[in-house]
Amino acid sequence: MILTVTDLTIARGGVPVLEALGFVLAPGRALVLRGPNGIGKTTLLRTVAGLQPAIAGRIEGADETIAYAGHSDGIKPTLSVAENLRFWAAVFGAGSIRPALDAYDLGDLADRHAGNLSAGQKRRLGLSRLLVTGRPIWVLDEPTVSLDRSAVAMFADAVRAHLAQGGSALIATHIDLGIDADVLDVGPFRAAPVPVEDFDGGFL
C-alpha cells in the first residue's frame, strides 16, 4: 500500500503550521521526519493518521491501513501485559500475541498489570501493539521516548522486520535508529505567520 500526501496544509489550534507539503511512502520504506520542536511534526502525523482534518491537500492510501503510536502508550493499566495485547489483537482481528511479546522481551511480564510497569516497560508494551494490528503503515511519533539502549534496538529490529515484510513506517524522531530510511526535513514547509490583523480569524 502506497501512502501519498499532496499539497498538504495543516493547523494546530486553528493556526497553520505546515503548508504545501507532500511525500510518497512506498511499501518496504521508512520516512523519518526532521525539524525543530514545535514546527508541526506531531500535527502532521496526527493528520496523516486521520485524527484531525487537514486545511487543504490530499492524503491517499491511509484508509484502514495505518497503525498510529503517539505520545500516549495506549495501554489499560488494570489489564495485564498479555490482556492488553489480546484486547488490541481482538480489535484488529489478529492472531497470536506471542510475536509481539517476543519482539519486545515482554514474555516474563505477560501476567503483570500494565499499571505496575516502569515507564520503559510501558513504552515497550505500547509499541508492541503495532505488531498485532496487521496494519501495513506505521505512523510513529517519538517512539523511543523512555526506552533504554537495548529497547531502542528492539524497536529498530521490529521496524526492519516490518519493512522486510512489505510494510512501511513514517517516524518523527530526533535519534538515529540505524535503519535504512529516507529523511524529510519539514522546515521548508513552515507556514507563513498569520497576519496580525487576521489573528483572531486563525482560530475560527
CSV table of C-alpha atoms in Angstrom, one decimal:
chain,number,residue,atom,x,y,z
A,1,MET,CA,0.0,0.0,0.0
A,2,ILE,CA,1.4,3.4,-1.1
A,3,LEU,CA,0.8,6.4,1.1
A,4,THR,CA,0.7,9.7,-0.9
A,5,VAL,CA,0.5,13.1,0.6
A,6,THR,CA,-0.1,16.0,-1.8
A,7,ASP,CA,0.0,19.8,-1.2
A,8,LEU,CA,-1.0,19.3,2.4
A,9,THR,CA,-1.7,22.3,4.8
A,10,ILE,CA,-2.2,21.5,8.5
A,11,ALA,CA,-3.0,23.6,11.5
A,12,ARG,CA,-2.6,23.5,15.3
A,13,GLY,CA,-5.1,25.4,17.4
A,14,GLY,CA,-6.6,26.8,14.2
A,15,VAL,CA,-3.2,28.3,13.1
A,16,PRO,CA,-1.5,26.9,10.0
A,17,VAL,CA,1.9,25.3,10.9
A,18,LEU,CA,2.9,23.5,7.7
A,19,GLU,CA,1.8,24.1,4.2
A,20,ALA,CA,2.3,22.8,0.6
A,21,LEU,CA,3.8,19.6,2.0
A,22,GLY,CA,4.0,16.4,0.0
A,23,PHE,CA,5.7,13.0,0.0
A,24,VAL,CA,5.2,9.4,-1.1
A,25,LEU,CA,5.8,6.5,1.2
A,26,ALA,CA,6.2,3.2,-0.6
A,27,PRO,CA,6.0,-0.4,0.7
A,28,GLY,CA,9.2,-1.5,2.3
A,29,ARG,CA,10.4,2.0,3.0
A,30,ALA,CA,10.7,4.2,6.1
A,31,LEU,CA,10.5,8.0,6.1
A,32,VAL,CA,11.9,9.9,9.0
A,33,LEU,CA,10.6,13.4,9.8
A,34,ARG,CA,13.1,16.0,10.9
A,35,GLY,CA,12.6,19.5,12.2
A,36,PRO,CA,12.8,21.6,15.4
A,37,ASN,CA,10.4,21.1,18.3
A,38,GLY,CA,7.1,22.8,17.8
A,39,ILE,CA,7.3,23.0,14.0
A,40,GLY,CA,4.3,20.6,13.5
A,41,LYS,CA,5.6,17.1,13.2
A,42,THR,CA,3.1,15.7,15.7
A,43,THR,CA,0.3,17.6,14.0
A,44,LEU,CA,1.4,16.2,10.6
A,45,LEU,CA,1.4,12.6,12.0
A,46,ARG,CA,-2.0,13.0,13.6
A,47,THR,CA,-3.4,14.4,10.4
A,48,VAL,CA,-2.0,11.6,8.3
A,49,ALA,CA,-3.4,9.1,10.8
A,50,GLY,CA,-6.9,10.6,10.4
A,51,LEU,CA,-7.1,12.0,14.0
A,52,GLN,CA,-7.6,15.6,12.8
A,53,PRO,CA,-8.6,17.2,9.5
A,54,ALA,CA,-6.2,19.0,7.1
A,55,ILE,CA,-6.9,22.5,6.0
A,56,ALA,CA,-6.0,21.6,2.4
A,57,GLY,CA,-4.4,18.9,0.3
A,58,ARG,CA,-4.9,15.2,-0.1
A,59,ILE,CA,-3.9,12.0,1.8
A,60,GLU,CA,-4.3,8.9,-0.3
A,61,GLY,CA,-3.8,5.3,0.8
A,62,ALA,CA,-4.5,5.9,4.5
A,63,ASP,CA,-7.9,4.3,4.9
A,64,GLU,CA,-7.8,1.2,7.2
A,65,THR,CA,-4.0,0.9,6.6
A,66,ILE,CA,-2.5,2.9,9.4
A,67,ALA,CA,-1.4,2.0,12.9
A,68,TYR,CA,-0.6,5.1,15.0
A,69,ALA,CA,1.6,5.3,18.1
A,70,GLY,CA,1.7,8.7,19.7
A,71,HIS,CA,3.0,10.1,22.9
A,72,SER,CA,0.5,8.1,24.9
A,73,ASP,CA,1.3,4.4,25.3
A,74,GLY,CA,-2.3,3.4,24.7
A,75,ILE,CA,-2.5,0.7,27.4
A,76,LYS,CA,-5.1,-0.2,30.0
A,77,PRO,CA,-3.3,-0.2,33.4
A,78,THR,CA,-5.8,-2.6,35.1
A,79,LEU,CA,-5.1,-5.3,32.5
A,80,SER,CA,-2.0,-7.4,32.3
A,81,VAL,CA,0.5,-7.1,29.6
A,82,ALA,CA,-1.0,-10.2,27.8
A,83,GLU,CA,-4.5,-9.0,28.3
A,84,ASN,CA,-3.7,-5.6,26.7
A,85,LEU,CA,-2.2,-7.3,23.7
A,86,ARG,CA,-5.2,-9.7,23.4
A,87,PHE,CA,-7.5,-6.7,23.6
A,88,TRP,CA,-5.8,-5.0,20.6
A,89,ALA,CA,-5.5,-8.3,18.7
A,90,ALA,CA,-9.2,-8.7,19.1
A,91,VAL,CA,-9.9,-5.2,17.9
A,92,PHE,CA,-7.9,-5.7,14.7
A,93,GLY,CA,-8.7,-9.4,14.2
A,94,ALA,CA,-5.1,-10.5,14.6
A,95,GLY,CA,-3.9,-13.9,15.8
A,96,SER,CA,-1.3,-14.8,18.3
A,97,ILE,CA,0.3,-12.2,20.6
A,98,ARG,CA,3.5,-14.3,21.0
A,99,PRO,CA,5.4,-12.4,18.3
A,100,ALA,CA,4.7,-9.1,20.0
A,101,LEU,CA,5.8,-10.4,23.4
A,102,ASP,CA,9.0,-11.8,21.9
A,103,ALA,CA,9.9,-8.7,19.9
A,104,TYR,CA,9.9,-6.5,23.0
A,105,ASP,CA,11.1,-9.1,25.5
A,106,LEU,CA,7.8,-8.9,27.4
A,107,GLY,CA,7.3,-12.7,28.0
A,108,ASP,CA,8.3,-12.6,31.6
A,109,LEU,CA,6.0,-9.6,32.2
A,110,ALA,CA,3.0,-11.1,30.4
A,111,ASP,CA,1.0,-11.6,33.7
A,112,ARG,CA,1.9,-8.3,35.3
A,113,HIS,CA,-0.6,-5.5,35.4
A,114,ALA,CA,0.4,-2.7,33.0
A,115,GLY,CA,-0.1,-0.1,35.7
A,116,ASN,CA,2.8,-1.7,37.6
A,117,LEU,CA,5.3,-1.5,34.8
A,118,SER,CA,8.2,1.0,34.6
A,119,ALA,CA,8.0,3.9,32.0
A,120,GLY,CA,10.2,2.0,29.7
A,121,GLN,CA,8.3,-1.2,30.0
A,122,LYS,CA,5.0,0.6,29.3
A,123,ARG,CA,6.5,2.1,26.2
A,124,ARG,CA,7.7,-1.3,25.0
A,125,LEU,CA,4.1,-2.6,25.6
A,126,GLY,CA,2.6,0.3,23.7
A,127,LEU,CA,4.9,-0.2,20.7
A,128,SER,CA,4.3,-4.0,20.7
A,129,ARG,CA,0.6,-3.2,19.9
A,130,LEU,CA,1.7,-2.4,16.4
A,131,LEU,CA,2.6,-6.0,15.8
A,132,VAL,CA,-1.0,-7.2,16.5
A,133,THR,CA,-2.7,-4.6,14.3
A,134,GLY,CA,-1.9,-6.2,10.9
A,135,ARG,CA,-1.7,-2.6,9.5
A,136,PRO,CA,0.9,-2.1,6.8
A,137,ILE,CA,1.7,1.6,7.6
A,138,TRP,CA,3.1,2.5,10.9
A,139,VAL,CA,2.9,6.2,11.9
A,140,LEU,CA,5.1,6.8,14.9
A,141,ASP,CA,5.6,10.0,17.0
A,142,GLU,CA,8.9,10.0,19.0
A,143,PRO,CA,8.6,6.2,19.6
A,144,THR,CA,11.8,5.8,21.6
A,145,VAL,CA,10.8,8.1,24.4
A,146,SER,CA,11.5,6.3,27.8
A,147,LEU,CA,13.4,3.5,26.1
A,148,ASP,CA,16.9,2.5,27.1
A,149,ARG,CA,19.5,1.5,24.5
A,150,SER,CA,18.5,-2.2,24.4
A,151,ALA,CA,14.9,-1.3,24.0
A,152,VAL,CA,15.7,1.1,21.2
A,153,ALA,CA,17.5,-1.7,19.4
A,154,MET,CA,14.3,-3.9,19.9
A,155,PHE,CA,12.2,-1.2,18.3
A,156,ALA,CA,14.7,-0.7,15.4
A,157,ASP,CA,14.6,-4.5,14.8
A,158,ALA,CA,10.8,-4.5,14.8
A,159,VAL,CA,10.8,-1.7,12.2
A,160,ARG,CA,13.3,-3.5,10.0
A,161,ALA,CA,11.2,-6.7,10.1
A,162,HIS,CA,8.1,-4.8,9.3
A,163,LEU,CA,9.8,-3.2,6.3
A,164,ALA,CA,11.2,-6.5,5.1
A,165,GLN,CA,7.6,-7.9,5.1
A,166,GLY,CA,6.5,-5.1,2.8
A,167,GLY,CA,5.2,-2.7,5.5
A,168,SER,CA,6.2,1.0,5.7
A,169,ALA,CA,6.8,3.5,8.5
A,170,LEU,CA,6.5,7.2,8.9
A,171,ILE,CA,8.5,8.3,12.0
A,172,ALA,CA,9.2,11.5,13.8
A,173,THR,CA,12.4,11.1,15.8
A,174,HIS,CA,15.5,13.0,16.8
A,175,ILE,CA,17.7,10.0,17.1
A,176,ASP,CA,19.5,7.8,14.6
A,177,LEU,CA,17.7,4.4,14.6
A,178,GLY,CA,20.3,2.8,12.4
A,179,ILE,CA,17.6,1.8,9.8
A,180,ASP,CA,17.6,2.4,6.1
A,181,ALA,CA,15.3,5.3,5.8
A,182,ASP,CA,14.6,8.4,3.7
A,183,VAL,CA,14.5,11.8,5.5
A,184,LEU,CA,12.1,14.6,5.1
A,185,ASP,CA,13.0,18.0,6.7
A,186,VAL,CA,9.7,19.7,7.3
A,187,GLY,CA,11.4,23.1,7.9
A,188,PRO,CA,11.0,24.4,4.4
A,189,PHE,CA,7.2,23.8,4.7
A,190,ARG,CA,6.7,26.0,7.7
A,191,ALA,CA,3.5,28.0,7.1
A,192,ALA,CA,3.7,31.8,6.8
A,193,PRO,CA,2.7,33.6,10.0
A,194,VAL,CA,-0.9,34.6,10.4
A,195,PRO,CA,-1.2,38.4,9.8
A,196,VAL,CA,-1.8,40.3,13.0
A,197,GLU,CA,-5.0,41.9,11.6
A,198,ASP,CA,-6.3,38.4,11.0
A,199,PHE,CA,-5.0,36.7,14.1
A,200,ASP,CA,-8.5,36.1,15.6
A,201,GLY,CA,-9.6,34.6,12.3
A,202,GLY,CA,-7.0,31.9,12.6
A,203,PHE,CA,-9.0,30.4,15.5
A,204,LEU,CA,-12.3,30.4,13.7
